[in-house]
PDB file of C-alpha atoms in Angstrom:
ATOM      1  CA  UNK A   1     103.661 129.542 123.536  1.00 84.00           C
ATOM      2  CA  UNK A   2      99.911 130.497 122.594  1.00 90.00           C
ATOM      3  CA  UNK A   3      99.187 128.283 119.407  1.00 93.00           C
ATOM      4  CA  UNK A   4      96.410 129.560 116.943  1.00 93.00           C
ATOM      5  CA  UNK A   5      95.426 126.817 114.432  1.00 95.00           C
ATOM      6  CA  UNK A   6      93.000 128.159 111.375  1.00 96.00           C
ATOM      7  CA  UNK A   7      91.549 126.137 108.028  1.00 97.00           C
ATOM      8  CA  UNK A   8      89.097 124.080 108.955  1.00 97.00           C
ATOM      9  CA  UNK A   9      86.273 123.851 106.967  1.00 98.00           C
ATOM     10  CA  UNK A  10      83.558 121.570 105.712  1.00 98.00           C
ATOM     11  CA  UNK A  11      84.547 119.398 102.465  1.00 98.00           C
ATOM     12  CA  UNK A  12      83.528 116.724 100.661  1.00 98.00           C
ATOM     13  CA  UNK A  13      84.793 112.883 100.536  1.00 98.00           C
ATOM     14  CA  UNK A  14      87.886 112.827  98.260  1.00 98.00           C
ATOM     15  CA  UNK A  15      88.915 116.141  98.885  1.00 98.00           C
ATOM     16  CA  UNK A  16      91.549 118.060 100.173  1.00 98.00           C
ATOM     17  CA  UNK A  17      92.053 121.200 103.056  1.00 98.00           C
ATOM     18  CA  UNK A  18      95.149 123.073 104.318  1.00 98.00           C
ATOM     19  CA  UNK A  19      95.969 123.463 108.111  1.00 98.00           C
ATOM     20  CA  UNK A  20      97.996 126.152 109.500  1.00 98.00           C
ATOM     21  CA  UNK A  21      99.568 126.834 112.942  1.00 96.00           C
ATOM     22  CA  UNK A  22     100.681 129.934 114.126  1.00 95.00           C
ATOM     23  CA  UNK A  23     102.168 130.997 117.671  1.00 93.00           C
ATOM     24  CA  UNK A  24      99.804 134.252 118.565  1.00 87.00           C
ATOM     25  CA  UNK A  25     102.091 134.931 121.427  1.00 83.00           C
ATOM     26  CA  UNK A  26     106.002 133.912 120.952  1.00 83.00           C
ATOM     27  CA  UNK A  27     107.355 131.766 117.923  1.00 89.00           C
ATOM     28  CA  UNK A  28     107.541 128.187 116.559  1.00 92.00           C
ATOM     29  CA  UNK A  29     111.283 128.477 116.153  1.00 92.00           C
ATOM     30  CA  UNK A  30     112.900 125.304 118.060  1.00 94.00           C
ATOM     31  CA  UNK A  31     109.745 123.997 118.707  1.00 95.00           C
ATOM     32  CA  UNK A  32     108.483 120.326 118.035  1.00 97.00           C
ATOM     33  CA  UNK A  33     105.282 120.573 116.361  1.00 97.00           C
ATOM     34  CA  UNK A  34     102.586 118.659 115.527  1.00 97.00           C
ATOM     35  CA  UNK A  35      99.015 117.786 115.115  1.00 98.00           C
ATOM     36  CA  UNK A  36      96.197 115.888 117.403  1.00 97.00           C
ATOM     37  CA  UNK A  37      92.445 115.681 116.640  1.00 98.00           C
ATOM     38  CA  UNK A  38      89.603 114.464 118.796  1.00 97.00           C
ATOM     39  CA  UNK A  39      86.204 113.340 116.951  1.00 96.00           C
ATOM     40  CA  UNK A  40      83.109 113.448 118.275  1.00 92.00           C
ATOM     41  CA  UNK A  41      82.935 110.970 121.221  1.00 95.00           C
ATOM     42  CA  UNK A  42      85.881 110.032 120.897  1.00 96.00           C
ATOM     43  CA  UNK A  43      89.321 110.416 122.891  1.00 96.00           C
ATOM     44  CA  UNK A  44      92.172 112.990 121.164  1.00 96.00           C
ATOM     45  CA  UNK A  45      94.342 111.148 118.490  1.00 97.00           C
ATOM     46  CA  UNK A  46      97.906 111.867 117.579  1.00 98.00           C
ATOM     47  CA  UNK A  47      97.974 113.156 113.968  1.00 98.00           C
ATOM     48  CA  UNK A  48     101.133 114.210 112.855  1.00 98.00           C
ATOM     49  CA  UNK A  49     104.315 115.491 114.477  1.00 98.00           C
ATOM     50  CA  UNK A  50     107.511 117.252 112.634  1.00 98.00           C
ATOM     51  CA  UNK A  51     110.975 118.528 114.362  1.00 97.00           C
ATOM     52  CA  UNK A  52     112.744 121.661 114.411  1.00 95.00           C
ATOM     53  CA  UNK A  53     113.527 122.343 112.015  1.00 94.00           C
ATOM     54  CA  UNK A  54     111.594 120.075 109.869  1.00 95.00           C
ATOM     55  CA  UNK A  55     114.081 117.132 109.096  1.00 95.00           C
ATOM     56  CA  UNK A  56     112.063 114.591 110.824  1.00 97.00           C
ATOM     57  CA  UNK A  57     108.133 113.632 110.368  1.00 98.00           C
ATOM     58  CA  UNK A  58     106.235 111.051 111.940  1.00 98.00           C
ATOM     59  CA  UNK A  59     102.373 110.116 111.135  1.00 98.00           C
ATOM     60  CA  UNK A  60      99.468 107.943 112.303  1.00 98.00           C
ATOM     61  CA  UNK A  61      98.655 104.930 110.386  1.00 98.00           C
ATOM     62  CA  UNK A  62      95.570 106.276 109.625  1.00 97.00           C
ATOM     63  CA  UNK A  63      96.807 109.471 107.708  1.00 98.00           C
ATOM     64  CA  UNK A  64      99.885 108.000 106.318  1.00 98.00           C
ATOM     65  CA  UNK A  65     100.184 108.570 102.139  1.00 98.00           C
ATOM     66  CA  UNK A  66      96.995 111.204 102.601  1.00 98.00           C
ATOM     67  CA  UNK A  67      98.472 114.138 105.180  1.00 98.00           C
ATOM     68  CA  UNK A  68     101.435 115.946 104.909  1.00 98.00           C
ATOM     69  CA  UNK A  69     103.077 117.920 107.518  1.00 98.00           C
ATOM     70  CA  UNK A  70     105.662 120.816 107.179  1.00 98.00           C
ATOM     71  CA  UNK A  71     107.061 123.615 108.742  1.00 97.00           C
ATOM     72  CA  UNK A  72     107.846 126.779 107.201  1.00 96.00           C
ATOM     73  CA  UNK A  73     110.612 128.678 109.482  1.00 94.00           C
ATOM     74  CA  UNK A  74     110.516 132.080 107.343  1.00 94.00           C
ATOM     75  CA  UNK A  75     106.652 132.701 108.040  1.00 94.00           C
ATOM     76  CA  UNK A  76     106.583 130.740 111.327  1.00 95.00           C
ATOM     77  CA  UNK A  77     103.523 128.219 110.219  1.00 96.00           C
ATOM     78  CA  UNK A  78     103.450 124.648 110.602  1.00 97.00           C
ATOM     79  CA  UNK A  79     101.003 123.411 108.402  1.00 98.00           C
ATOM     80  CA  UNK A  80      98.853 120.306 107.561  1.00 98.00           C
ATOM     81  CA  UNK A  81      98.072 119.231 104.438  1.00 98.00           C
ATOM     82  CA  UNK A  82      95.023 116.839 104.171  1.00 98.00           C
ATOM     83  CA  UNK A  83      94.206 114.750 101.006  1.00 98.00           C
ATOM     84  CA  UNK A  84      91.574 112.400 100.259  1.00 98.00           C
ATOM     85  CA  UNK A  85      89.916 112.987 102.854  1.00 98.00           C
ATOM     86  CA  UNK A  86      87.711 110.366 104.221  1.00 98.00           C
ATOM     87  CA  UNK A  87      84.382 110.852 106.794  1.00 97.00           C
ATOM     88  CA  UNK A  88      86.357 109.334 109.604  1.00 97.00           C
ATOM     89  CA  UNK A  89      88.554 111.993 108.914  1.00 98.00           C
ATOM     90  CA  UNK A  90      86.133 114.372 110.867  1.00 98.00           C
ATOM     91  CA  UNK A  91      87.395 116.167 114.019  1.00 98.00           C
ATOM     92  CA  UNK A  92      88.597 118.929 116.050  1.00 98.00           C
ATOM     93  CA  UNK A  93      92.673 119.711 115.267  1.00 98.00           C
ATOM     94  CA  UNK A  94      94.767 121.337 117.490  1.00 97.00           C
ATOM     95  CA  UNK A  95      98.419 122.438 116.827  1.00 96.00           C
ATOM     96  CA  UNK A  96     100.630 121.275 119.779  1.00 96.00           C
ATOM     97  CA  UNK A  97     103.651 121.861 120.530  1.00 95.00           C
ATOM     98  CA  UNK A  98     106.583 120.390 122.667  1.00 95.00           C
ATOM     99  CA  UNK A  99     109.786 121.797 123.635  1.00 93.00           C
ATOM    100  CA  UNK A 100     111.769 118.503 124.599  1.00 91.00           C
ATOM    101  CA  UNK A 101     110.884 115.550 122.140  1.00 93.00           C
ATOM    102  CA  UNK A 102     108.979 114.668 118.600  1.00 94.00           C
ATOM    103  CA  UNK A 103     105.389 114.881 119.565  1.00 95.00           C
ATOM    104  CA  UNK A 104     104.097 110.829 118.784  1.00 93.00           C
ATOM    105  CA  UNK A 105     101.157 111.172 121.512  1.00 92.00           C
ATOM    106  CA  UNK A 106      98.288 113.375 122.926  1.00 91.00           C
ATOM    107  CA  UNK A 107     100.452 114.070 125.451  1.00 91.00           C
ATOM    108  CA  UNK A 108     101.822 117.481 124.712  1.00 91.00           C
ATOM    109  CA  UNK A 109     102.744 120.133 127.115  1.00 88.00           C
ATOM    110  CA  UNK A 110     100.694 122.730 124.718  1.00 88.00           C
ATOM    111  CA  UNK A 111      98.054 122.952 122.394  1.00 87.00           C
ATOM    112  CA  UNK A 112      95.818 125.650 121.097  1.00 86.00           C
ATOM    113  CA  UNK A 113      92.420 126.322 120.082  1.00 88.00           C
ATOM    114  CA  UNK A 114      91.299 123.531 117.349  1.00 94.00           C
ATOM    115  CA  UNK A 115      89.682 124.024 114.145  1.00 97.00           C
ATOM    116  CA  UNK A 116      86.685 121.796 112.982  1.00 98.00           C
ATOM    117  CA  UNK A 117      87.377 119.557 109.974  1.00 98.00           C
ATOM    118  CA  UNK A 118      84.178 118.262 108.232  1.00 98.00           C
ATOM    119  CA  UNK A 119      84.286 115.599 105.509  1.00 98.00           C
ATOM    120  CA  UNK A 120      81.032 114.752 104.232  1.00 97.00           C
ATOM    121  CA  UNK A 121      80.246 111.396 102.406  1.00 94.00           C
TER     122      UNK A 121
END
Protein backbone atom coordinates (compact mmCIF):
# COMPACT_ATOMS: atom_id res chain seq x y z
CA UNK A 1 0.00 0.00 0.00
CA UNK A 2 1.42 3.58 -1.01
CA UNK A 3 0.22 5.90 1.96
CA UNK A 4 -0.16 9.73 1.19
CA UNK A 5 -0.55 11.75 4.43
CA UNK A 6 -1.60 15.70 3.81
CA UNK A 7 -2.51 18.69 6.57
CA UNK A 8 0.30 19.76 8.01
CA UNK A 9 0.73 23.15 8.52
CA UNK A 10 2.20 25.77 10.79
CA UNK A 11 -0.13 26.81 13.90
CA UNK A 12 -0.01 28.43 16.87
CA UNK A 13 0.21 27.10 20.69
CA UNK A 14 -3.36 26.15 21.72
CA UNK A 15 -4.52 25.34 18.49
CA UNK A 16 -5.81 22.72 16.56
CA UNK A 17 -4.97 20.88 12.78
CA UNK A 18 -6.56 17.91 10.94
CA UNK A 19 -4.47 14.94 9.54
CA UNK A 20 -5.53 12.81 6.78
CA UNK A 21 -4.24 9.51 5.27
CA UNK A 22 -5.00 8.26 2.09
CA UNK A 23 -3.69 5.01 0.19
CA UNK A 24 -2.50 6.63 -3.40
CA UNK A 25 -2.08 3.14 -4.66
CA UNK A 26 -4.60 0.32 -3.16
CA UNK A 27 -7.01 0.95 -0.09
CA UNK A 28 -7.08 1.26 3.73
CA UNK A 29 -9.82 -1.33 3.95
CA UNK A 30 -8.55 -4.13 6.57
CA UNK A 31 -5.71 -2.26 7.31
CA UNK A 32 -4.33 -1.28 10.86
CA UNK A 33 -3.58 2.26 10.80
CA UNK A 34 -1.92 4.64 12.59
CA UNK A 35 0.29 7.54 13.18
CA UNK A 36 4.26 8.05 14.03
CA UNK A 37 6.15 11.39 14.07
CA UNK A 38 9.84 12.08 14.30
CA UNK A 39 10.99 15.73 15.57
CA UNK A 40 13.87 17.29 14.76
CA UNK A 41 16.81 15.28 16.24
CA UNK A 42 14.99 13.12 17.52
CA UNK A 43 14.14 9.26 16.92
CA UNK A 44 10.35 8.45 15.27
CA UNK A 45 7.59 8.26 18.02
CA UNK A 46 4.47 6.18 17.97
CA UNK A 47 1.46 8.54 17.81
CA UNK A 48 -1.64 6.94 17.46
CA UNK A 49 -2.86 3.61 16.09
CA UNK A 50 -6.71 2.52 15.28
CA UNK A 51 -8.03 -1.09 13.91
CA UNK A 52 -10.02 -2.12 11.09
CA UNK A 53 -12.43 -1.14 11.23
CA UNK A 54 -12.09 1.44 13.82
CA UNK A 55 -13.37 -0.31 17.10
CA UNK A 56 -10.12 -0.14 18.80
CA UNK A 57 -7.68 3.06 19.45
CA UNK A 58 -4.61 3.23 21.24
CA UNK A 59 -2.47 6.60 21.98
CA UNK A 60 0.83 7.85 23.41
CA UNK A 61 0.84 9.35 26.75
CA UNK A 62 1.85 12.35 25.39
CA UNK A 63 -1.23 12.97 23.04
CA UNK A 64 -3.75 11.31 25.16
CA UNK A 65 -7.11 13.78 25.87
CA UNK A 66 -5.53 16.23 22.91
CA UNK A 67 -5.45 13.81 19.51
CA UNK A 68 -8.05 11.91 18.18
CA UNK A 69 -7.78 9.22 15.70
CA UNK A 70 -10.50 7.78 13.31
CA UNK A 71 -11.07 6.04 10.33
CA UNK A 72 -13.59 6.76 7.85
CA UNK A 73 -14.25 3.41 5.66
CA UNK A 74 -16.71 5.22 3.04
CA UNK A 75 -13.94 7.82 1.86
CA UNK A 76 -10.97 5.58 2.75
CA UNK A 77 -9.10 8.34 5.16
CA UNK A 78 -7.75 7.76 8.43
CA UNK A 79 -7.42 10.88 10.01
CA UNK A 80 -5.77 12.71 12.99
CA UNK A 81 -7.21 15.16 14.85
CA UNK A 82 -4.78 17.40 16.89
CA UNK A 83 -5.94 19.78 19.73
CA UNK A 84 -4.13 22.01 21.91
CA UNK A 85 -1.39 21.72 20.43
CA UNK A 86 1.75 22.25 22.29
CA UNK A 87 5.56 23.25 20.74
CA UNK A 88 6.77 19.79 21.55
CA UNK A 89 4.12 18.83 19.45
CA UNK A 90 6.36 19.73 16.37
CA UNK A 91 7.31 16.98 13.87
CA UNK A 92 7.21 15.09 10.76
CA UNK A 93 3.85 12.54 10.66
CA UNK A 94 3.65 9.72 8.68
CA UNK A 95 0.55 7.45 8.19
CA UNK A 96 1.61 3.76 8.66
CA UNK A 97 0.07 1.03 8.18
CA UNK A 98 0.18 -2.73 9.25
CA UNK A 99 -1.56 -5.64 7.95
CA UNK A 100 -1.16 -8.15 11.00
CA UNK A 101 -1.51 -6.25 14.44
CA UNK A 102 -2.60 -2.66 16.13
CA UNK A 103 0.30 -0.48 15.28
CA UNK A 104 1.73 0.54 19.23
CA UNK A 105 5.45 1.12 17.80
CA UNK A 106 7.64 2.68 15.00
CA UNK A 107 7.89 -0.49 13.82
CA UNK A 108 5.50 -0.69 10.93
CA UNK A 109 5.88 -2.61 7.80
CA UNK A 110 4.70 0.77 5.83
CA UNK A 111 4.63 4.28 6.03
CA UNK A 112 4.33 7.12 3.62
CA UNK A 113 5.55 10.45 2.94
CA UNK A 114 5.11 12.72 6.28
CA UNK A 115 3.68 16.03 6.59
CA UNK A 116 5.38 18.82 8.75
CA UNK A 117 3.43 19.93 11.83
CA UNK A 118 4.58 23.34 13.25
CA UNK A 119 3.32 24.67 16.59
CA UNK A 120 4.71 27.88 17.44
CA UNK A 121 4.86 29.25 21.09
Amino acid sequence: VQLQASGGGLVQAGGSLRLSCSASEGTLDYWYMGWIRQAPGKEREFVAGISWPGTRKNYAKSVKGRFTISRDNVKHTVDLQMDSLKPEDTAIYYCAADRAMMIASTNVPFSGQGTQVTVSS
